[in-house]
Protein backbone atom coordinates (compact mmCIF):
# COMPACT_ATOMS: atom_id res chain seq x y z
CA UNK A 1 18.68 -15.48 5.22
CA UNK A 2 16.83 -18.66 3.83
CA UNK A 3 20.53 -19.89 2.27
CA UNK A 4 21.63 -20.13 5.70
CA UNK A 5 18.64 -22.11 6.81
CA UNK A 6 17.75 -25.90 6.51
CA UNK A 7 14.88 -27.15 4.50
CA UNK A 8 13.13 -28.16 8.12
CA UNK A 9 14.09 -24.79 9.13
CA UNK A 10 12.54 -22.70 6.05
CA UNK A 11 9.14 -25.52 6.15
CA UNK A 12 8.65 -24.42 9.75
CA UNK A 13 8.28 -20.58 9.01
CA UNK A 14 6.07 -21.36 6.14
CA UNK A 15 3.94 -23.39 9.03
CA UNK A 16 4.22 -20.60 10.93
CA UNK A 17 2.71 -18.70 8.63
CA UNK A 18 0.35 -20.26 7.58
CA UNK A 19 -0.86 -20.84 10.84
CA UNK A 20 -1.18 -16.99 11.25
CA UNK A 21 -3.13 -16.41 7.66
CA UNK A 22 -5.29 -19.41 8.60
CA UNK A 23 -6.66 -17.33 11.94
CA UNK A 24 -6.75 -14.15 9.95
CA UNK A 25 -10.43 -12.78 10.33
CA UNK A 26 -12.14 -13.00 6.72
CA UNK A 27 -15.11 -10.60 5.84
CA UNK A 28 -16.91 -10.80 2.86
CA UNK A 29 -16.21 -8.29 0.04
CA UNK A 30 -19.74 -7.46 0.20
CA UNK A 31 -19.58 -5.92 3.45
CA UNK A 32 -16.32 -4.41 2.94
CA UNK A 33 -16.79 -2.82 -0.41
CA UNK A 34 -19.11 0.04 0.62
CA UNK A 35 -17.13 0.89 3.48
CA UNK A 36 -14.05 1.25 1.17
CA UNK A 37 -15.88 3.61 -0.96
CA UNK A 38 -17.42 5.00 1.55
CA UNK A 39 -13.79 5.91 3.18
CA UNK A 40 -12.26 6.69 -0.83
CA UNK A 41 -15.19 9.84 -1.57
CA UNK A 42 -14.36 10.95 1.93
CA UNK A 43 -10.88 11.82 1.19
CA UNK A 44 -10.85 12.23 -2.56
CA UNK A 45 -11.53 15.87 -1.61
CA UNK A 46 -7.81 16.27 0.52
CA UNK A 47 -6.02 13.72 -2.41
CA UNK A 48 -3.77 16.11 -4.32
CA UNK A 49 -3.87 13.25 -7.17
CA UNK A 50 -7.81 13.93 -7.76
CA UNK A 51 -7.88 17.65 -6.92
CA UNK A 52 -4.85 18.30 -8.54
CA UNK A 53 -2.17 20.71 -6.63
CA UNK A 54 -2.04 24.46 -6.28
CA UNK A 55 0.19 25.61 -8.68
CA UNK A 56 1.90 28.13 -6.25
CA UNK A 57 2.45 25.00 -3.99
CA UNK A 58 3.80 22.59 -6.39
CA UNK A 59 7.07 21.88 -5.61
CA UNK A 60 7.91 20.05 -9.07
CA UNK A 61 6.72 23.39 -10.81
CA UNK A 62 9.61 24.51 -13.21
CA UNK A 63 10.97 27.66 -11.31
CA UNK A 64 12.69 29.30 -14.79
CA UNK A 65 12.43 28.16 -18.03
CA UNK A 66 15.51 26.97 -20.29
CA UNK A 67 16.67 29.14 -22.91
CA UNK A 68 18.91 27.45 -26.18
CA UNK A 69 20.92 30.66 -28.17
């Protein structure tokens, strides 16, 4: 896409965007931080990569197991 552009053309959509990070709301980390951890505890408990899955629900379980004669 940018090949087909001109240099005027690709420094315009970098205005543009900068334009729309520049009025992007900022909050402190701070402020954010304990509502991220906050959210994280709350749904550790449904995240099958802390709780770990069922085993009878695991659908990467080996179904049979390989036998070499």
């Amino acid at each position: 896409m940018a090949r087909d552009m001109s240099d005027k053309d690709i420094l315009q959509m970098e205005l543009d965007q900068l334009k729309v990070e520049v009025n992007t709301p900022r909050i402190a980390i701070s402020t954010t931080a304990p509502e991220i951890i906050a959210f994280v505890e709350e749904k550790s408990g449904e995240d099958p990569l802390v709780k770990g899955v069922p085993e009878d629900k695991n659908p990467f379980k080996e179904k049979g197991g390989c036998i070499i004669t």
